[in-house]
PDB file of C-alpha atoms in Angstrom:
ATOM      1  CA  MET A 747      26.006 -15.394  -8.159  1.00  0.00           C
ATOM      2  CA  THR A 748      25.626 -15.827 -12.121  1.00  0.00           C
ATOM      3  CA  ILE A 749      23.450 -13.453 -14.248  1.00  0.00           C
ATOM      4  CA  THR A 750      21.273 -15.899 -14.635  1.00  0.00           C
ATOM      5  CA  GLU A 751      20.732 -16.181 -11.144  1.00  0.00           C
ATOM      6  CA  LEU A 752      20.423 -12.553 -10.522  1.00  0.00           C
ATOM      7  CA  PHE A 753      17.828 -12.177 -13.257  1.00  0.00           C
ATOM      8  CA  GLY A 754      16.080 -15.168 -11.966  1.00  0.00           C
ATOM      9  CA  LEU A 755      15.801 -13.867  -8.419  1.00  0.00           C
ATOM     10  CA  LEU A 756      14.856 -10.250  -9.832  1.00  0.00           C
ATOM     11  CA  GLY A 757      12.087 -11.711 -11.695  1.00  0.00           C
ATOM     12  CA  TYR A 758      10.682 -13.786  -8.686  1.00  0.00           C
ATOM     13  CA  GLY A 759      10.781 -10.789  -6.302  1.00  0.00           C
ATOM     14  CA  MET A 760       8.634  -8.945  -8.788  1.00  0.00           C
ATOM     15  CA  VAL A 761       6.300 -11.585  -9.269  1.00  0.00           C
ATOM     16  CA  ILE A 762       6.182 -11.366  -5.263  1.00  0.00           C
ATOM     17  CA  GLY A 763       5.418  -7.535  -5.232  1.00  0.00           C
ATOM     18  CA  VAL A 764       2.958  -7.376  -7.504  1.00  0.00           C
ATOM     19  CA  ALA A 765       1.444 -10.431  -5.219  1.00  0.00           C
ATOM     20  CA  LEU A 766       1.656  -8.148  -2.496  1.00  0.00           C
ATOM     21  CA  ALA A 767      -0.144  -5.186  -4.468  1.00  0.00           C
ATOM     22  CA  ALA A 768      -2.510  -6.716  -6.085  1.00  0.00           C
ATOM     23  CA  PRO A 769      -5.211  -7.810  -3.310  1.00  0.00           C
ATOM     24  CA  ILE A 770      -7.878  -5.239  -3.348  1.00  0.00           C
ATOM     25  CA  GLY A 771      -7.303  -2.923   0.329  1.00  0.00           C
ATOM     26  CA  PRO A 772      -6.669   0.453   1.591  1.00  0.00           C
ATOM     27  CA  ILE A 773      -4.022   1.617  -0.555  1.00  0.00           C
ATOM     28  CA  ASN A 774      -5.775   0.169  -4.001  1.00  0.00           C
ATOM     29  CA  ILE A 775      -9.002   1.578  -3.285  1.00  0.00           C
ATOM     30  CA  GLU A 776      -6.700   5.165  -2.443  1.00  0.00           C
ATOM     31  CA  ILE A 777      -5.100   5.004  -5.915  1.00  0.00           C
ATOM     32  CA  ILE A 778      -8.223   4.427  -7.847  1.00  0.00           C
ATOM     33  CA  ALA A 779     -10.261   7.117  -5.821  1.00  0.00           C
ATOM     34  CA  ARG A 780      -7.750   9.456  -6.020  1.00  0.00           C
ATOM     35  CA  GLY A 781      -6.427   8.820  -9.592  1.00  0.00           C
ATOM     36  CA  ILE A 782      -9.853   9.437 -10.937  1.00  0.00           C
ATOM     37  CA  ARG A 783     -10.573  12.646  -9.093  1.00  0.00           C
ATOM     38  CA  GLY A 784      -7.123  14.195  -9.508  1.00  0.00           C
ATOM     39  CA  GLY A 785      -5.164  12.725 -12.173  1.00  0.00           C
ATOM     40  CA  PHE A 786      -2.337   9.474 -12.972  1.00  0.00           C
ATOM     41  CA  VAL A 787      -0.009  11.927 -10.665  1.00  0.00           C
ATOM     42  CA  ASN A 788      -2.225  11.899  -7.460  1.00  0.00           C
ATOM     43  CA  GLY A 789      -3.114   8.314  -7.633  1.00  0.00           C
ATOM     44  CA  TRP A 790       0.827   7.134  -8.672  1.00  0.00           C
ATOM     45  CA  LEU A 791       1.964   9.497  -5.521  1.00  0.00           C
ATOM     46  CA  VAL A 792      -0.048   7.691  -2.961  1.00  0.00           C
ATOM     47  CA  GLY A 793       1.057   4.484  -4.675  1.00  0.00           C
ATOM     48  CA  LEU A 794       4.933   5.956  -4.669  1.00  0.00           C
ATOM     49  CA  GLY A 795       4.100   6.556  -0.318  1.00  0.00           C
ATOM     50  CA  ALA A 796       3.430   3.135   0.125  1.00  0.00           C
ATOM     51  CA  LEU A 797       6.010   1.500  -1.618  1.00  0.00           C
ATOM     52  CA  SER A 798       8.296   4.057   0.164  1.00  0.00           C
ATOM     53  CA  THR A 799       6.862   2.412   3.338  1.00  0.00           C
ATOM     54  CA  ASP A 800       7.128  -1.242   2.214  1.00  0.00           C
ATOM     55  CA  THR A 801      11.153  -0.160   1.051  1.00  0.00           C
ATOM     56  CA  VAL A 802      11.424   0.906   4.512  1.00  0.00           C
ATOM     57  CA  TYR A 803       9.761  -2.651   5.830  1.00  0.00           C
ATOM     58  CA  ALA A 804      11.782  -4.571   3.587  1.00  0.00           C
ATOM     59  CA  VAL A 805      15.047  -3.587   4.988  1.00  0.00           C
ATOM     60  CA  LEU A 806      14.098  -4.378   8.400  1.00  0.00           C
ATOM     61  CA  VAL A 807      13.815  -7.568   7.310  1.00  0.00           C
ATOM     62  CA  VAL A 808      17.029  -8.026   5.887  1.00  0.00           C
ATOM     63  CA  SER A 809      18.476  -6.513   8.601  1.00  0.00           C
ATOM     64  CA  GLY A 810      17.305  -8.984  10.962  1.00  0.00           C
ATOM     65  CA  LEU A 811      14.869  -7.110  12.913  1.00  0.00           C
ATOM     66  CA  THR A 812      11.980  -9.449  12.241  1.00  0.00           C
ATOM     67  CA  PRO A 813      11.558 -11.063  15.854  1.00  0.00           C
ATOM     68  CA  LEU A 814      11.007  -7.354  17.053  1.00  0.00           C
ATOM     69  CA  ALA A 815       8.185  -6.569  14.991  1.00  0.00           C
ATOM     70  CA  ASP A 816       6.401  -9.423  15.579  1.00  0.00           C
ATOM     71  CA  SER A 817       5.888  -9.478  19.642  1.00  0.00           C
ATOM     72  CA  PRO A 818       2.622  -9.945  20.458  1.00  0.00           C
ATOM     73  CA  ARG A 819       3.069  -6.652  22.506  1.00  0.00           C
ATOM     74  CA  LEU A 820       3.080  -4.355  19.538  1.00  0.00           C
ATOM     75  CA  ARG A 821       0.068  -5.727  18.184  1.00  0.00           C
ATOM     76  CA  PHE A 822      -2.871  -3.980  20.177  1.00  0.00           C
ATOM     77  CA  PRO A 823      -0.928  -0.452  19.404  1.00  0.00           C
ATOM     78  CA  LEU A 824      -0.641  -1.053  15.651  1.00  0.00           C
ATOM     79  CA  PHE A 825      -3.697  -2.551  15.188  1.00  0.00           C
ATOM     80  CA  LEU A 826      -5.150   0.322  16.948  1.00  0.00           C
ATOM     81  CA  ALA A 827      -2.742   3.075  14.991  1.00  0.00           C
ATOM     82  CA  GLY A 828      -3.618   1.482  12.138  1.00  0.00           C
ATOM     83  CA  GLY A 829      -7.826   1.779  12.902  1.00  0.00           C
ATOM     84  CA  VAL A 830      -7.186   5.788  13.658  1.00  0.00           C
ATOM     85  CA  MET A 831      -5.259   6.703  10.592  1.00  0.00           C
ATOM     86  CA  LEU A 832      -8.053   4.783   7.820  1.00  0.00           C
ATOM     87  CA  SER A 833     -10.725   6.044  10.068  1.00  0.00           C
ATOM     88  CA  TYR A 834      -8.933   9.102   9.482  1.00  0.00           C
ATOM     89  CA  VAL A 835      -8.459   8.791   5.918  1.00  0.00           C
ATOM     90  CA  ALA A 836     -12.177   7.106   5.327  1.00  0.00           C
ATOM     91  CA  LEU A 837     -13.896   9.896   6.945  1.00  0.00           C
ATOM     92  CA  LYS A 838     -12.179  12.848   5.255  1.00  0.00           C
ATOM     93  CA  SER A 839     -12.993  10.832   1.840  1.00  0.00           C
ATOM     94  CA  LEU A 840     -17.106  10.427   3.186  1.00  0.00           C
ATOM     95  CA  ARG A 841     -16.594  14.301   4.349  1.00  0.00           C
ATOM     96  CA  ALA A 842     -15.644  15.282   0.536  1.00  0.00           C
ATOM     97  CA  ILE A 843     -18.194  14.050  -1.289  1.00  0.00           C
ATOM     98  CA  ARG A 844     -20.200  17.456  -1.592  1.00  0.00           C
ATOM     99  CA  ASP A 845     -17.582  18.805  -2.610  1.00  0.00           C
ATOM    100  CA  THR A 846     -16.413  16.544  -5.334  1.00  0.00           C
ATOM    101  CA  PRO A 847     -16.046  18.261  -8.708  1.00  0.00           C
ATOM    102  CA  ALA A 848     -16.251  16.338 -11.767  1.00  0.00           C
ATOM    103  CA  PRO A 849     -13.150  15.095 -13.404  1.00  0.00           C
ATOM    104  CA  SER A 850     -13.342  17.429 -16.125  1.00  0.00           C
ATOM    105  CA  ASP A 851     -13.454  20.188 -13.916  1.00  0.00           C
ATOM    106  CA  HIS A 852      -9.901  22.070 -13.168  1.00  0.00           C
ATOM    107  CA  ILE A 853      -8.213  20.249 -10.450  1.00  0.00           C
ATOM    108  CA  THR A 854      -5.070  21.620  -8.304  1.00  0.00           C
ATOM    109  CA  PRO A 855      -3.190  18.596  -7.130  1.00  0.00           C
ATOM    110  CA  ARG A 856      -1.785  18.371  -3.975  1.00  0.00           C
ATOM    111  CA  ARG A 857       1.344  16.118  -4.533  1.00  0.00           C
ATOM    112  CA  GLY A 858       2.678  15.947  -1.637  1.00  0.00           C
ATOM    113  CA  ARG A 859      -0.792  15.168   0.511  1.00  0.00           C
ATOM    114  CA  SER A 860      -1.408  12.288  -1.843  1.00  0.00           C
ATOM    115  CA  TYR A 861       2.342  11.101  -1.370  1.00  0.00           C
ATOM    116  CA  LEU A 862       2.018  11.464   2.735  1.00  0.00           C
ATOM    117  CA  THR A 863      -1.286   9.764   2.780  1.00  0.00           C
ATOM    118  CA  GLY A 864       0.160   6.613   0.934  1.00  0.00           C
ATOM    119  CA  VAL A 865       2.938   6.286   3.476  1.00  0.00           C
ATOM    120  CA  LEU A 866       0.584   6.833   6.421  1.00  0.00           C
ATOM    121  CA  ILE A 867      -1.617   4.200   5.515  1.00  0.00           C
ATOM    122  CA  ALA A 868       1.463   1.940   4.456  1.00  0.00           C
ATOM    123  CA  ALA A 869       2.502   2.784   7.861  1.00  0.00           C
ATOM    124  CA  PHE A 870       0.028   2.341   9.858  1.00  0.00           C
ATOM    125  CA  SER A 871      -1.853  -1.080   8.427  1.00  0.00           C
ATOM    126  CA  PRO A 872      -0.710  -4.201  10.660  1.00  0.00           C
ATOM    127  CA  MET A 873      -1.480  -6.192   7.282  1.00  0.00           C
ATOM    128  CA  GLY A 874       1.792  -4.862   5.567  1.00  0.00           C
ATOM    129  CA  ILE A 875       3.698  -5.260   8.884  1.00  0.00           C
ATOM    130  CA  VAL A 876       2.326  -8.898   9.550  1.00  0.00           C
ATOM    131  CA  TYR A 877       3.189  -9.621   5.983  1.00  0.00           C
ATOM    132  CA  TRP A 878       6.955  -8.196   5.933  1.00  0.00           C
ATOM    133  CA  VAL A 879       7.631 -10.043   9.225  1.00  0.00           C
ATOM    134  CA  SER A 880       5.948 -13.302   7.790  1.00  0.00           C
ATOM    135  CA  VAL A 881       6.464 -13.675   4.117  1.00  0.00           C
ATOM    136  CA  GLY A 882       9.115 -11.308   3.630  1.00  0.00           C
ATOM    137  CA  ALA A 883      11.497 -12.731   6.276  1.00  0.00           C
ATOM    138  CA  ALA A 884      10.756 -16.223   4.748  1.00  0.00           C
ATOM    139  CA  LEU A 885      11.447 -15.018   0.947  1.00  0.00           C
ATOM    140  CA  VAL A 886      14.557 -13.404   2.322  1.00  0.00           C
ATOM    141  CA  ALA A 887      15.887 -16.663   4.133  1.00  0.00           C
ATOM    142  CA  GLU A 888      14.820 -18.515   1.051  1.00  0.00           C
ATOM    143  CA  ALA A 889      17.043 -15.770  -1.309  1.00  0.00           C
ATOM    144  CA  VAL A 890      20.122 -16.494   0.844  1.00  0.00           C
ATOM    145  CA  ALA A 891      19.338 -20.527   0.765  1.00  0.00           C
ATOM    146  CA  ARG A 892      19.855 -19.954  -2.915  1.00  0.00           C
ATOM    147  CA  VAL A 893      22.422 -17.548  -3.931  1.00  0.00           C
ATOM    148  CA  GLY A 894      24.220 -16.310  -0.128  1.00  0.00           C
ATOM    149  CA  SER A 895      23.854 -13.280   1.703  1.00  0.00           C
ATOM    150  CA  ALA A 896      24.017 -11.276  -2.320  1.00  0.00           C
ATOM    151  CA  GLY A 897      21.005 -12.500  -2.746  1.00  0.00           C
ATOM    152  CA  ALA A 898      18.551 -10.586  -0.112  1.00  0.00           C
ATOM    153  CA  PRO A 899      18.715  -6.991  -1.884  1.00  0.00           C
ATOM    154  CA  VAL A 900      18.568  -8.140  -4.734  1.00  0.00           C
ATOM    155  CA  LEU A 901      15.217  -9.976  -4.172  1.00  0.00           C
ATOM    156  CA  VAL A 902      14.049  -6.813  -2.168  1.00  0.00           C
ATOM    157  CA  GLY A 903      15.006  -4.757  -5.225  1.00  0.00           C
ATOM    158  CA  GLY A 904      12.668  -7.479  -7.531  1.00  0.00           C
ATOM    159  CA  VAL A 905       9.896  -6.807  -4.850  1.00  0.00           C
ATOM    160  CA  PHE A 906      10.136  -2.925  -5.090  1.00  0.00           C
ATOM    161  CA  LEU A 907      10.389  -3.003  -8.784  1.00  0.00           C
ATOM    162  CA  GLY A 908       7.144  -5.144  -8.854  1.00  0.00           C
ATOM    163  CA  LEU A 909       5.379  -2.666  -6.531  1.00  0.00           C
ATOM    164  CA  LEU A 910       6.098  -0.075  -8.719  1.00  0.00           C
ATOM    165  CA  ALA A 911       4.716  -1.599 -11.647  1.00  0.00           C
ATOM    166  CA  TRP A 912       1.902  -2.652  -9.776  1.00  0.00           C
ATOM    167  CA  VAL A 913       0.674   1.223  -8.737  1.00  0.00           C
ATOM    168  CA  THR A 914       2.336   2.100 -11.671  1.00  0.00           C
ATOM    169  CA  SER A 915      -0.125   0.218 -14.044  1.00  0.00           C
ATOM    170  CA  LEU A 916      -3.417   0.803 -11.469  1.00  0.00           C
ATOM    171  CA  SER A 917      -2.968   4.690 -11.712  1.00  0.00           C
ATOM    172  CA  VAL A 918      -2.796   4.500 -15.395  1.00  0.00           C
ATOM    173  CA  LEU A 919      -6.215   2.598 -14.864  1.00  0.00           C
ATOM    174  CA  ALA A 920      -7.765   5.358 -12.995  1.00  0.00           C
ATOM    175  CA  GLN A 921      -6.738   7.950 -15.312  1.00  0.00           C
ATOM    176  CA  ILE A 922      -8.483   6.027 -18.004  1.00  0.00           C
ATOM    177  CA  ALA A 923     -11.643   5.180 -15.762  1.00  0.00           C
ATOM    178  CA  ARG A 924     -11.240   9.229 -15.341  1.00  0.00           C
ATOM    179  CA  ARG A 925     -12.578  10.294 -18.832  1.00  0.00           C
ATOM    180  CA  PHE A 926     -16.121   8.361 -18.278  1.00  0.00           C
ATOM    181  CA  VAL A 927     -16.707   9.011 -15.028  1.00  0.00           C
ATOM    182  CA  THR A 928     -19.327  12.453 -14.137  1.00  0.00           C
ATOM    183  CA  GLY A 929     -19.718  14.181 -11.406  1.00  0.00           C
ATOM    184  CA  ARG A 930     -22.674  12.199 -10.363  1.00  0.00           C
ATOM    185  CA  GLY A 931     -19.977   9.488 -10.994  1.00  0.00           C
ATOM    186  CA  MET A 932     -17.413  11.012  -8.501  1.00  0.00           C
ATOM    187  CA  ARG A 933     -19.348  10.986  -5.999  1.00  0.00           C
ATOM    188  CA  TRP A 934     -20.157   7.734  -5.637  1.00  0.00           C
ATOM    189  CA  VAL A 935     -16.762   6.873  -6.185  1.00  0.00           C
ATOM    190  CA  THR A 936     -15.423   8.968  -3.762  1.00  0.00           C
ATOM    191  CA  GLY A 937     -18.439   7.680  -0.927  1.00  0.00           C
ATOM    192  CA  ILE A 938     -18.011   3.790  -1.606  1.00  0.00           C
ATOM    193  CA  SER A 939     -14.075   4.369  -1.655  1.00  0.00           C
ATOM    194  CA  GLY A 940     -14.801   6.055   2.035  1.00  0.00           C
ATOM    195  CA  VAL A 941     -17.174   3.230   2.922  1.00  0.00           C
ATOM    196  CA  VAL A 942     -14.497   0.795   2.005  1.00  0.00           C
ATOM    197  CA  ILE A 943     -11.613   2.233   3.757  1.00  0.00           C
ATOM    198  CA  LEU A 944     -13.394   2.884   7.116  1.00  0.00           C
ATOM    199  CA  GLY A 945     -14.488  -1.235   7.068  1.00  0.00           C
ATOM    200  CA  PHE A 946     -10.872  -2.216   6.966  1.00  0.00           C
ATOM    201  CA  ALA A 947     -11.192   0.477   9.746  1.00  0.00           C
ATOM    202  CA  ALA A 948     -13.522  -1.549  12.165  1.00  0.00           C
ATOM    203  CA  TYR A 949     -11.542  -4.165  10.888  1.00  0.00           C
ATOM    204  CA  PHE A 950      -8.225  -3.303  12.328  1.00  0.00           C
ATOM    205  CA  PHE A 951     -10.426  -2.085  15.424  1.00  0.00           C
ATOM    206  CA  ILE A 952     -11.782  -5.479  15.976  1.00  0.00           C
ATOM    207  CA  GLN A 953      -8.008  -6.671  15.713  1.00  0.00           C
ATOM    208  CA  ALA A 954      -6.681  -4.521  18.053  1.00  0.00           C
ATOM    209  CA  PHE A 955      -9.119  -5.435  21.124  1.00  0.00           C
ATOM    210  CA  GLN A 956      -9.525  -9.301  20.156  1.00  0.00           C
ATOM    211  CA  SER A 957      -5.142  -9.225  20.779  1.00  0.00           C
ATOM    212  CA  ILE A 958      -5.513  -8.604  24.562  1.00  0.00           C
ATOM    213  CA  GLY A 959      -8.848 -10.697  25.208  1.00  0.00           C
TER     214      GLY A 959
END
């Protein structure tokens, strides 16, 4: 593999990583909400937690475990677990509306909890799993076809960098927006994020029961 091929594949992976992260979903909603409530670090750690889970999925795809993860028998428990997890996050957010302080107030960041939230949302999100066992597997196959087996880890590394760039940028934007949000606005952000995530939970429950219909 030449240097040109190396950087070309790395850049290609970065584009794929951004494309994976950009659509509005539970992770992006949580990054924005936590970033506005608790600052850059809290939002960024949610994204880093999700990134950790995506990295595990990428390694599984490269290891050739895609057929196991794509088993129809796993769809019901995957969607059901995802719905339960997102329901918990959403209801916790909605219950916190009354206690949400203005961004200017002192907040002690619970960094470990932010990271764990990102890990769990991504781990129990069927959308992420489906992406990696379908699109991810195809990307790895393409990388191998282009430059041989050495291309797979390079492509995964590019995807990792793309995801990291996205969650960092989104957390920076949340930190900037935090300066302009009042206490009332913060409650709106908390409430809206809770409702949106609850909507994703409902979608997962519907998909779970449709998979056994």
